[in-house]
mmCIF file with all atom_site columns, C-alpha atoms in Angstrom:
data_model
loop_
_atom_site.group_PDB
_atom_site.id
_atom_site.type_symbol
_atom_site.label_atom_id
_atom_site.label_alt_id
_atom_site.label_comp_id
_atom_site.label_asym_id
_atom_site.label_entity_id
_atom_site.label_seq_id
_atom_site.pdbx_PDB_ins_code
_atom_site.Cartn_x
_atom_site.Cartn_y
_atom_site.Cartn_z
_atom_site.occupancy
_atom_site.B_iso_or_equiv
_atom_site.pdbx_formal_charge
_atom_site.auth_seq_id
_atom_site.auth_comp_id
_atom_site.auth_asym_id
_atom_site.auth_atom_id
_atom_site.pdbx_PDB_model_num
ATOM 1   C CA . MET A 1 1   ? -2.388 16.183  11.804  1.00 79.00 ? 1   MET A CA 1
ATOM 2   C CA . ILE A 1 2   ? -1.884 15.392  8.331   1.00 88.00 ? 2   ILE A CA 1
ATOM 3   C CA . GLU A 1 3   ? 0.274  18.500  8.226   1.00 92.00 ? 3   GLU A CA 1
ATOM 4   C CA . ASP A 1 4   ? 1.976  18.159  11.013  1.00 95.00 ? 4   ASP A CA 1
ATOM 5   C CA . ALA A 1 5   ? 3.680  15.290  9.763   1.00 95.00 ? 5   ALA A CA 1
ATOM 6   C CA . VAL A 1 6   ? 3.979  16.029  6.559   1.00 95.00 ? 6   VAL A CA 1
ATOM 7   C CA . GLU A 1 7   ? 5.988  19.608  8.541   1.00 97.00 ? 7   GLU A CA 1
ATOM 8   C CA . ALA A 1 8   ? 7.828  16.972  9.947   1.00 97.00 ? 8   ALA A CA 1
ATOM 9   C CA . ILE A 1 9   ? 8.909  15.034  6.877   1.00 97.00 ? 9   ILE A CA 1
ATOM 10  C CA . ARG A 1 10  ? 10.244 18.223  5.299   1.00 96.00 ? 10  ARG A CA 1
ATOM 11  C CA . ASP A 1 11  ? 11.688 19.480  8.590   1.00 97.00 ? 11  ASP A CA 1
ATOM 12  C CA . GLY A 1 12  ? 14.192 16.085  8.438   1.00 96.00 ? 12  GLY A CA 1
ATOM 13  C CA . LEU A 1 13  ? 12.479 14.466  11.368  1.00 97.00 ? 13  LEU A CA 1
ATOM 14  C CA . ILE A 1 14  ? 10.367 10.818  11.639  1.00 98.00 ? 14  ILE A CA 1
ATOM 15  C CA . VAL A 1 15  ? 6.688  10.103  11.248  1.00 98.00 ? 15  VAL A CA 1
ATOM 16  C CA . GLY A 1 16  ? 4.842  7.184   12.286  1.00 98.00 ? 16  GLY A CA 1
ATOM 17  C CA . VAL A 1 17  ? 2.258  5.979   10.049  1.00 97.00 ? 17  VAL A CA 1
ATOM 18  C CA . PRO A 1 18  ? -0.349 2.866   10.095  1.00 97.00 ? 18  PRO A CA 1
ATOM 19  C CA . THR A 1 19  ? 0.425  0.187   7.143   1.00 96.00 ? 19  THR A CA 1
ATOM 20  C CA . ASP A 1 20  ? -1.662 -2.444  5.761   1.00 95.00 ? 20  ASP A CA 1
ATOM 21  C CA . THR A 1 21  ? 1.186  -4.658  7.115   1.00 94.00 ? 21  THR A CA 1
ATOM 22  C CA . VAL A 1 22  ? 2.375  -3.433  10.677  1.00 94.00 ? 22  VAL A CA 1
ATOM 23  C CA . TYR A 1 23  ? 2.557  0.092   12.158  1.00 96.00 ? 23  TYR A CA 1
ATOM 24  C CA . GLY A 1 24  ? 5.232  2.287   10.306  1.00 96.00 ? 24  GLY A CA 1
ATOM 25  C CA . VAL A 1 25  ? 7.741  4.876   11.212  1.00 98.00 ? 25  VAL A CA 1
ATOM 26  C CA . ALA A 1 26  ? 8.990  7.145   8.030   1.00 98.00 ? 26  ALA A CA 1
ATOM 27  C CA . ALA A 1 27  ? 11.033 9.344   6.955   1.00 97.00 ? 27  ALA A CA 1
ATOM 28  C CA . ASP A 1 28  ? 11.747 11.240  3.677   1.00 97.00 ? 28  ASP A CA 1
ATOM 29  C CA . PRO A 1 29  ? 13.027 9.031   1.455   1.00 96.00 ? 29  PRO A CA 1
ATOM 30  C CA . THR A 1 30  ? 15.544 11.556  -0.166  1.00 94.00 ? 30  THR A CA 1
ATOM 31  C CA . SER A 1 31  ? 17.696 13.205  2.740   1.00 95.00 ? 31  SER A CA 1
ATOM 32  C CA . VAL A 1 32  ? 20.716 11.189  4.627   1.00 93.00 ? 32  VAL A CA 1
ATOM 33  C CA . ALA A 1 33  ? 20.067 13.327  7.648   1.00 95.00 ? 33  ALA A CA 1
ATOM 34  C CA . ALA A 1 34  ? 17.110 11.919  7.733   1.00 95.00 ? 34  ALA A CA 1
ATOM 35  C CA . LEU A 1 35  ? 17.537 8.102   6.862   1.00 94.00 ? 35  LEU A CA 1
ATOM 36  C CA . GLU A 1 36  ? 20.141 7.959   9.413   1.00 93.00 ? 36  GLU A CA 1
ATOM 37  C CA . ARG A 1 37  ? 17.868 9.411   12.088  1.00 95.00 ? 37  ARG A CA 1
ATOM 38  C CA . LEU A 1 38  ? 15.155 6.330   11.150  1.00 95.00 ? 38  LEU A CA 1
ATOM 39  C CA . ALA A 1 39  ? 18.660 3.493   11.209  1.00 94.00 ? 39  ALA A CA 1
ATOM 40  C CA . LEU A 1 40  ? 19.531 4.789   14.681  1.00 94.00 ? 40  LEU A CA 1
ATOM 41  C CA . LEU A 1 41  ? 16.120 5.279   16.145  1.00 95.00 ? 41  LEU A CA 1
ATOM 42  C CA . LYS A 1 42  ? 15.752 1.503   15.256  1.00 92.00 ? 42  LYS A CA 1
ATOM 43  C CA . GLY A 1 43  ? 19.067 0.154   16.230  1.00 90.00 ? 43  GLY A CA 1
ATOM 44  C CA . ARG A 1 44  ? 20.282 -1.029  13.124  1.00 78.00 ? 44  ARG A CA 1
ATOM 45  C CA . ALA A 1 45  ? 23.465 -1.546  11.438  1.00 68.00 ? 45  ALA A CA 1
ATOM 46  C CA . GLY A 1 46  ? 24.171 0.649   7.963   1.00 64.00 ? 46  GLY A CA 1
ATOM 47  C CA . GLY A 1 47  ? 24.381 -1.378  5.065   1.00 66.00 ? 47  GLY A CA 1
ATOM 48  C CA . HIS A 1 48  ? 20.098 -2.532  5.711   1.00 76.00 ? 48  HIS A CA 1
ATOM 49  C CA . PRO A 1 49  ? 18.076 -0.553  3.314   1.00 87.00 ? 49  PRO A CA 1
ATOM 50  C CA . PHE A 1 50  ? 15.006 0.819   3.685   1.00 93.00 ? 50  PHE A CA 1
ATOM 51  C CA . PRO A 1 51  ? 11.486 0.254   1.094   1.00 96.00 ? 51  PRO A CA 1
ATOM 52  C CA . VAL A 1 52  ? 10.258 2.893   -0.324  1.00 98.00 ? 52  VAL A CA 1
ATOM 53  C CA . LEU A 1 53  ? 5.969  3.283   0.694   1.00 98.00 ? 53  LEU A CA 1
ATOM 54  C CA . VAL A 1 54  ? 4.177  5.215   -3.054  1.00 98.00 ? 54  VAL A CA 1
ATOM 55  C CA . THR A 1 55  ? 0.645  5.516   -4.040  1.00 97.00 ? 55  THR A CA 1
ATOM 56  C CA . SER A 1 56  ? 1.080  4.384   -7.160  1.00 96.00 ? 56  SER A CA 1
ATOM 57  C CA . LEU A 1 57  ? 2.868  2.368   -9.883  1.00 95.00 ? 57  LEU A CA 1
ATOM 58  C CA . HIS A 1 58  ? 2.672  5.811   -11.465 1.00 94.00 ? 58  HIS A CA 1
ATOM 59  C CA . GLN A 1 59  ? 4.437  7.116   -8.806  1.00 95.00 ? 59  GLN A CA 1
ATOM 60  C CA . ALA A 1 60  ? 6.646  4.441   -8.171  1.00 96.00 ? 60  ALA A CA 1
ATOM 61  C CA . ALA A 1 61  ? 7.870  4.594   -11.974 1.00 94.00 ? 61  ALA A CA 1
ATOM 62  C CA . ASP A 1 62  ? 9.543  7.981   -11.384 1.00 94.00 ? 62  ASP A CA 1
ATOM 63  C CA . LEU A 1 63  ? 11.643 6.464   -8.134  1.00 96.00 ? 63  LEU A CA 1
ATOM 64  C CA . VAL A 1 64  ? 12.228 2.735   -10.216 1.00 97.00 ? 64  VAL A CA 1
ATOM 65  C CA . GLU A 1 65  ? 12.811 1.062   -13.741 1.00 96.00 ? 65  GLU A CA 1
ATOM 66  C CA . PHE A 1 66  ? 9.805  -1.823  -14.238 1.00 96.00 ? 66  PHE A CA 1
ATOM 67  C CA . SER A 1 67  ? 10.376 -4.979  -15.785 1.00 95.00 ? 67  SER A CA 1
ATOM 68  C CA . ALA A 1 68  ? 7.300  -6.547  -17.428 1.00 96.00 ? 68  ALA A CA 1
ATOM 69  C CA . ALA A 1 69  ? 7.238  -9.367  -14.522 1.00 96.00 ? 69  ALA A CA 1
ATOM 70  C CA . ALA A 1 70  ? 7.440  -6.436  -11.458 1.00 97.00 ? 70  ALA A CA 1
ATOM 71  C CA . THR A 1 71  ? 4.660  -4.120  -13.779 1.00 97.00 ? 71  THR A CA 1
ATOM 72  C CA . ARG A 1 72  ? 2.387  -7.774  -13.990 1.00 96.00 ? 72  ARG A CA 1
ATOM 73  C CA . LEU A 1 73  ? 2.890  -7.757  -9.953  1.00 96.00 ? 73  LEU A CA 1
ATOM 74  C CA . GLY A 1 74  ? 2.346  -4.429  -8.917  1.00 96.00 ? 74  GLY A CA 1
ATOM 75  C CA . THR A 1 75  ? -0.768 -4.034  -11.170 1.00 96.00 ? 75  THR A CA 1
ATOM 76  C CA . GLU A 1 76  ? -1.701 -7.602  -9.832  1.00 96.00 ? 76  GLU A CA 1
ATOM 77  C CA . HIS A 1 77  ? -1.018 -6.894  -6.455  1.00 96.00 ? 77  HIS A CA 1
ATOM 78  C CA . TRP A 1 78  ? -1.092 -3.309  -5.621  1.00 97.00 ? 78  TRP A CA 1
ATOM 79  C CA . PRO A 1 79  ? -2.167 -1.436  -3.051  1.00 97.00 ? 79  PRO A CA 1
ATOM 80  C CA . GLY A 1 80  ? -1.191 -4.942  -0.691  1.00 96.00 ? 80  GLY A CA 1
ATOM 81  C CA . PRO A 1 81  ? 1.369  -6.522  1.225   1.00 96.00 ? 81  PRO A CA 1
ATOM 82  C CA . LEU A 1 82  ? 4.183  -7.363  -1.794  1.00 97.00 ? 82  LEU A CA 1
ATOM 83  C CA . THR A 1 83  ? 7.227  -5.376  -1.943  1.00 97.00 ? 83  THR A CA 1
ATOM 84  C CA . LEU A 1 84  ? 9.160  -5.296  -5.310  1.00 98.00 ? 84  LEU A CA 1
ATOM 85  C CA . VAL A 1 85  ? 12.753 -4.574  -5.386  1.00 98.00 ? 85  VAL A CA 1
ATOM 86  C CA . LEU A 1 86  ? 13.761 -2.629  -8.528  1.00 97.00 ? 86  LEU A CA 1
ATOM 87  C CA . PRO A 1 87  ? 16.232 -0.913  -10.108 1.00 97.00 ? 87  PRO A CA 1
ATOM 88  C CA . ALA A 1 88  ? 16.981 2.937   -9.392  1.00 96.00 ? 88  ALA A CA 1
ATOM 89  C CA . ARG A 1 89  ? 16.269 5.507   -11.472 1.00 92.00 ? 89  ARG A CA 1
ATOM 90  C CA . ARG A 1 90  ? 18.315 8.284   -9.474  1.00 85.00 ? 90  ARG A CA 1
ATOM 91  C CA . ASP A 1 91  ? 20.555 7.742   -7.147  1.00 85.00 ? 91  ASP A CA 1
ATOM 92  C CA . LEU A 1 92  ? 18.772 8.528   -3.980  1.00 89.00 ? 92  LEU A CA 1
ATOM 93  C CA . PRO A 1 93  ? 20.018 8.141   -0.972  1.00 92.00 ? 93  PRO A CA 1
ATOM 94  C CA . VAL A 1 94  ? 17.589 5.529   -0.068  1.00 92.00 ? 94  VAL A CA 1
ATOM 95  C CA . ALA A 1 95  ? 18.888 3.493   -3.255  1.00 92.00 ? 95  ALA A CA 1
ATOM 96  C CA . HIS A 1 96  ? 20.738 0.443   -1.951  1.00 88.00 ? 96  HIS A CA 1
ATOM 97  C CA . GLY A 1 97  ? 23.135 -1.003  -4.160  1.00 89.00 ? 97  GLY A CA 1
ATOM 98  C CA . GLY A 1 98  ? 21.410 0.682   -7.255  1.00 93.00 ? 98  GLY A CA 1
ATOM 99  C CA . THR A 1 99  ? 18.169 -0.689  -5.902  1.00 96.00 ? 99  THR A CA 1
ATOM 100 C CA . ILE A 1 100 ? 14.845 0.294   -3.943  1.00 97.00 ? 100 ILE A CA 1
ATOM 101 C CA . GLY A 1 101 ? 12.473 -1.454  -2.664  1.00 97.00 ? 101 GLY A CA 1
ATOM 102 C CA . VAL A 1 102 ? 8.895  -0.227  -3.353  1.00 98.00 ? 102 VAL A CA 1
ATOM 103 C CA . ARG A 1 103 ? 5.271  -1.046  -2.144  1.00 97.00 ? 103 ARG A CA 1
ATOM 104 C CA . VAL A 1 104 ? 2.059  0.632   -2.605  1.00 98.00 ? 104 VAL A CA 1
ATOM 105 C CA . PRO A 1 105 ? 0.121  -0.033  0.456   1.00 97.00 ? 105 PRO A CA 1
ATOM 106 C CA . ASP A 1 106 ? -3.745 -0.847  1.047   1.00 96.00 ? 106 ASP A CA 1
ATOM 107 C CA . HIS A 1 107 ? -4.492 1.959   3.864   1.00 95.00 ? 107 HIS A CA 1
ATOM 108 C CA . PRO A 1 108 ? -5.769 4.703   3.714   1.00 95.00 ? 108 PRO A CA 1
ATOM 109 C CA . ALA A 1 109 ? -3.980 6.769   6.480   1.00 94.00 ? 109 ALA A CA 1
ATOM 110 C CA . ALA A 1 110 ? -0.708 5.702   5.039   1.00 96.00 ? 110 ALA A CA 1
ATOM 111 C CA . LEU A 1 111 ? -1.856 6.583   1.353   1.00 96.00 ? 111 LEU A CA 1
ATOM 112 C CA . TRP A 1 112 ? -3.222 10.436  2.311   1.00 95.00 ? 112 TRP A CA 1
ATOM 113 C CA . LEU A 1 113 ? 0.402  11.063  3.694   1.00 96.00 ? 113 LEU A CA 1
ATOM 114 C CA . LEU A 1 114 ? 1.715  9.462   0.610   1.00 97.00 ? 114 LEU A CA 1
ATOM 115 C CA . GLU A 1 115 ? -0.022 11.673  -1.218  1.00 96.00 ? 115 GLU A CA 1
ATOM 116 C CA . VAL A 1 116 ? 0.502  15.011  0.568   1.00 96.00 ? 116 VAL A CA 1
ATOM 117 C CA . ALA A 1 117 ? 4.113  14.353  1.288   1.00 96.00 ? 117 ALA A CA 1
ATOM 118 C CA . GLY A 1 118 ? 4.526  12.226  -1.820  1.00 96.00 ? 118 GLY A CA 1
ATOM 119 C CA . PRO A 1 119 ? 7.144  8.586   -1.159  1.00 97.00 ? 119 PRO A CA 1
ATOM 120 C CA . LEU A 1 120 ? 8.421  8.033   2.286   1.00 98.00 ? 120 LEU A CA 1
ATOM 121 C CA . ALA A 1 121 ? 10.927 5.291   3.541   1.00 97.00 ? 121 ALA A CA 1
ATOM 122 C CA . VAL A 1 122 ? 9.401  3.330   5.772   1.00 97.00 ? 122 VAL A CA 1
ATOM 123 C CA . THR A 1 123 ? 9.910  0.564   8.395   1.00 95.00 ? 123 THR A CA 1
ATOM 124 C CA . SER A 1 124 ? 8.205  -1.639  11.217  1.00 94.00 ? 124 SER A CA 1
ATOM 125 C CA . ALA A 1 125 ? 7.839  0.512   14.403  1.00 96.00 ? 125 ALA A CA 1
ATOM 126 C CA . ASN A 1 126 ? 10.052 -1.724  16.670  1.00 95.00 ? 126 ASN A CA 1
ATOM 127 C CA . ARG A 1 127 ? 13.504 -1.557  17.436  1.00 94.00 ? 127 ARG A CA 1
ATOM 128 C CA . SER A 1 128 ? 15.617 -4.357  15.478  1.00 89.00 ? 128 SER A CA 1
ATOM 129 C CA . GLY A 1 129 ? 15.258 -7.988  16.427  1.00 87.00 ? 129 GLY A CA 1
ATOM 130 C CA . GLU A 1 130 ? 11.399 -6.395  18.901  1.00 92.00 ? 130 GLU A CA 1
ATOM 131 C CA . PRO A 1 131 ? 8.611  -6.942  17.960  1.00 91.00 ? 131 PRO A CA 1
ATOM 132 C CA . ALA A 1 132 ? 6.590  -4.735  15.236  1.00 92.00 ? 132 ALA A CA 1
ATOM 133 C CA . ALA A 1 133 ? 3.848  -2.375  16.455  1.00 95.00 ? 133 ALA A CA 1
ATOM 134 C CA . ARG A 1 134 ? 0.406  -2.685  15.351  1.00 94.00 ? 134 ARG A CA 1
ATOM 135 C CA . ASP A 1 135 ? -0.776 0.504   16.351  1.00 96.00 ? 135 ASP A CA 1
ATOM 136 C CA . ASP A 1 136 ? 0.212  4.310   17.109  1.00 96.00 ? 136 ASP A CA 1
ATOM 137 C CA . TRP A 1 137 ? 0.015  3.631   20.839  1.00 97.00 ? 137 TRP A CA 1
ATOM 138 C CA . GLU A 1 138 ? 2.378  0.555   20.913  1.00 96.00 ? 138 GLU A CA 1
ATOM 139 C CA . ALA A 1 139 ? 4.488  2.914   18.664  1.00 97.00 ? 139 ALA A CA 1
ATOM 140 C CA . LYS A 1 140 ? 4.013  5.503   21.400  1.00 97.00 ? 140 LYS A CA 1
ATOM 141 C CA . ALA A 1 141 ? 5.201  3.027   24.024  1.00 97.00 ? 141 ALA A CA 1
ATOM 142 C CA . ILE A 1 142 ? 8.539  1.914   22.316  1.00 97.00 ? 142 ILE A CA 1
ATOM 143 C CA . PHE A 1 143 ? 9.443  5.177   20.925  1.00 97.00 ? 143 PHE A CA 1
ATOM 144 C CA . GLY A 1 144 ? 7.940  8.196   23.058  1.00 97.00 ? 144 GLY A CA 1
ATOM 145 C CA . ASP A 1 145 ? 8.970  11.406  21.565  1.00 96.00 ? 145 ASP A CA 1
ATOM 146 C CA . GLU A 1 146 ? 11.426 9.747   19.594  1.00 97.00 ? 146 GLU A CA 1
ATOM 147 C CA . VAL A 1 147 ? 9.092  10.383  16.557  1.00 98.00 ? 147 VAL A CA 1
ATOM 148 C CA . ALA A 1 148 ? 7.905  13.510  16.045  1.00 97.00 ? 148 ALA A CA 1
ATOM 149 C CA . VAL A 1 149 ? 4.343  12.754  15.016  1.00 97.00 ? 149 VAL A CA 1
ATOM 150 C CA . TYR A 1 150 ? 1.978  10.073  15.125  1.00 98.00 ? 150 TYR A CA 1
ATOM 151 C CA . LEU A 1 151 ? -0.829 9.501   12.667  1.00 97.00 ? 151 LEU A CA 1
ATOM 152 C CA . GLY A 1 152 ? -3.610 7.546   14.561  1.00 94.00 ? 152 GLY A CA 1
ATOM 153 C CA . GLY A 1 153 ? -4.436 3.908   13.096  1.00 92.00 ? 153 GLY A CA 1
ATOM 154 C CA . ILE A 1 154 ? -4.369 0.381   13.978  1.00 93.00 ? 154 ILE A CA 1
ATOM 155 C CA . SER A 1 155 ? -2.117 -1.728  10.993  1.00 91.00 ? 155 SER A CA 1
ATOM 156 C CA . LEU A 1 156 ? -5.103 -4.986  10.450  1.00 82.00 ? 156 LEU A CA 1
ATOM 157 C CA . GLY A 1 157 ? -2.328 -7.277  8.516   1.00 81.00 ? 157 GLY A CA 1
ATOM 158 C CA . GLY A 1 158 ? 0.367  -7.762  11.255  1.00 81.00 ? 158 GLY A CA 1
ATOM 159 C CA . THR A 1 159 ? 3.136  -8.979  9.343   1.00 86.00 ? 159 THR A CA 1
ATOM 160 C CA . PRO A 1 160 ? 5.189  -7.698  7.519   1.00 88.00 ? 160 PRO A CA 1
ATOM 161 C CA . SER A 1 161 ? 5.118  -7.549  3.074   1.00 94.00 ? 161 SER A CA 1
ATOM 162 C CA . THR A 1 162 ? 6.225  -9.991  0.889   1.00 95.00 ? 162 THR A CA 1
ATOM 163 C CA . VAL A 1 163 ? 9.868  -8.828  -1.014  1.00 96.00 ? 163 VAL A CA 1
ATOM 164 C CA . VAL A 1 164 ? 10.359 -9.766  -4.020  1.00 97.00 ? 164 VAL A CA 1
ATOM 165 C CA . ASP A 1 165 ? 13.195 -9.379  -5.973  1.00 97.00 ? 165 ASP A CA 1
ATOM 166 C CA . CYS A 1 166 ? 12.483 -8.130  -9.492  1.00 97.00 ? 166 CYS A CA 1
ATOM 167 C CA . THR A 1 167 ? 16.037 -6.784  -10.421 1.00 96.00 ? 167 THR A CA 1
ATOM 168 C CA . VAL A 1 168 ? 16.441 -11.067 -11.999 1.00 95.00 ? 168 VAL A CA 1
ATOM 169 C CA . ASP A 1 169 ? 14.434 -12.993 -14.617 1.00 92.00 ? 169 ASP A CA 1
ATOM 170 C CA . PRO A 1 170 ? 12.895 -14.724 -13.242 1.00 95.00 ? 170 PRO A CA 1
ATOM 171 C CA . PRO A 1 171 ? 12.040 -12.353 -10.380 1.00 96.00 ? 171 PRO A CA 1
ATOM 172 C CA . VAL A 1 172 ? 12.576 -14.152 -6.877  1.00 96.00 ? 172 VAL A CA 1
ATOM 173 C CA . LEU A 1 173 ? 10.635 -14.165 -3.610  1.00 96.00 ? 173 LEU A CA 1
ATOM 174 C CA . LEU A 1 174 ? 13.498 -12.400 -0.505  1.00 95.00 ? 174 LEU A CA 1
ATOM 175 C CA . ARG A 1 175 ? 10.967 -13.083 2.316   1.00 94.00 ? 175 ARG A CA 1
ATOM 176 C CA . ALA A 1 176 ? 7.766  -14.607 2.296   1.00 91.00 ? 176 ALA A CA 1
ATOM 177 C CA . GLY A 1 177 ? 4.482  -13.254 3.666   1.00 88.00 ? 177 GLY A CA 1
ATOM 178 C CA . PRO A 1 178 ? 0.705  -12.278 2.525   1.00 89.00 ? 178 PRO A CA 1
ATOM 179 C CA . VAL A 1 179 ? 1.816  -12.594 -0.714  1.00 88.00 ? 179 VAL A CA 1
ATOM 180 C CA . GLY A 1 180 ? 1.542  -16.521 -2.486  1.00 75.00 ? 180 GLY A CA 1
#
């Protein structure tokens, strides 16, 4: 199944993946077409950024620049439900205003996919404004064949990640969540 998911991502398609927060839908963060497909799937207006899931602080450092505060937060809370918004190291389609939100999920299926496929733009599996799916069955009920591959699993957290803007000093809480 993981091979099917990786192939779908490389083909610019959307895959479903369980995370430690909510079940998600994922796309290649380097592909404009895949990100547009992801926004269309969600029914999301343009200009709303997608966070990127990575396997580690080290993998995130290839995408974003870490401040001392961001390094401390990532070290303390990753893997886990904390998204850090940081300056992008390069011009990627997923970057929004020169920044990218990055997170290391604490879920074996998500980490396995990220290990094989690389970083992924991921958002909750739901239409904008609707409740997020908690598992692959709920996600299939929402999206059906619009998602190429669904990795089986349940997301135990049920609450979206905490989001902290680390482009400023001191960092600023953008969205409250499981990390206090």
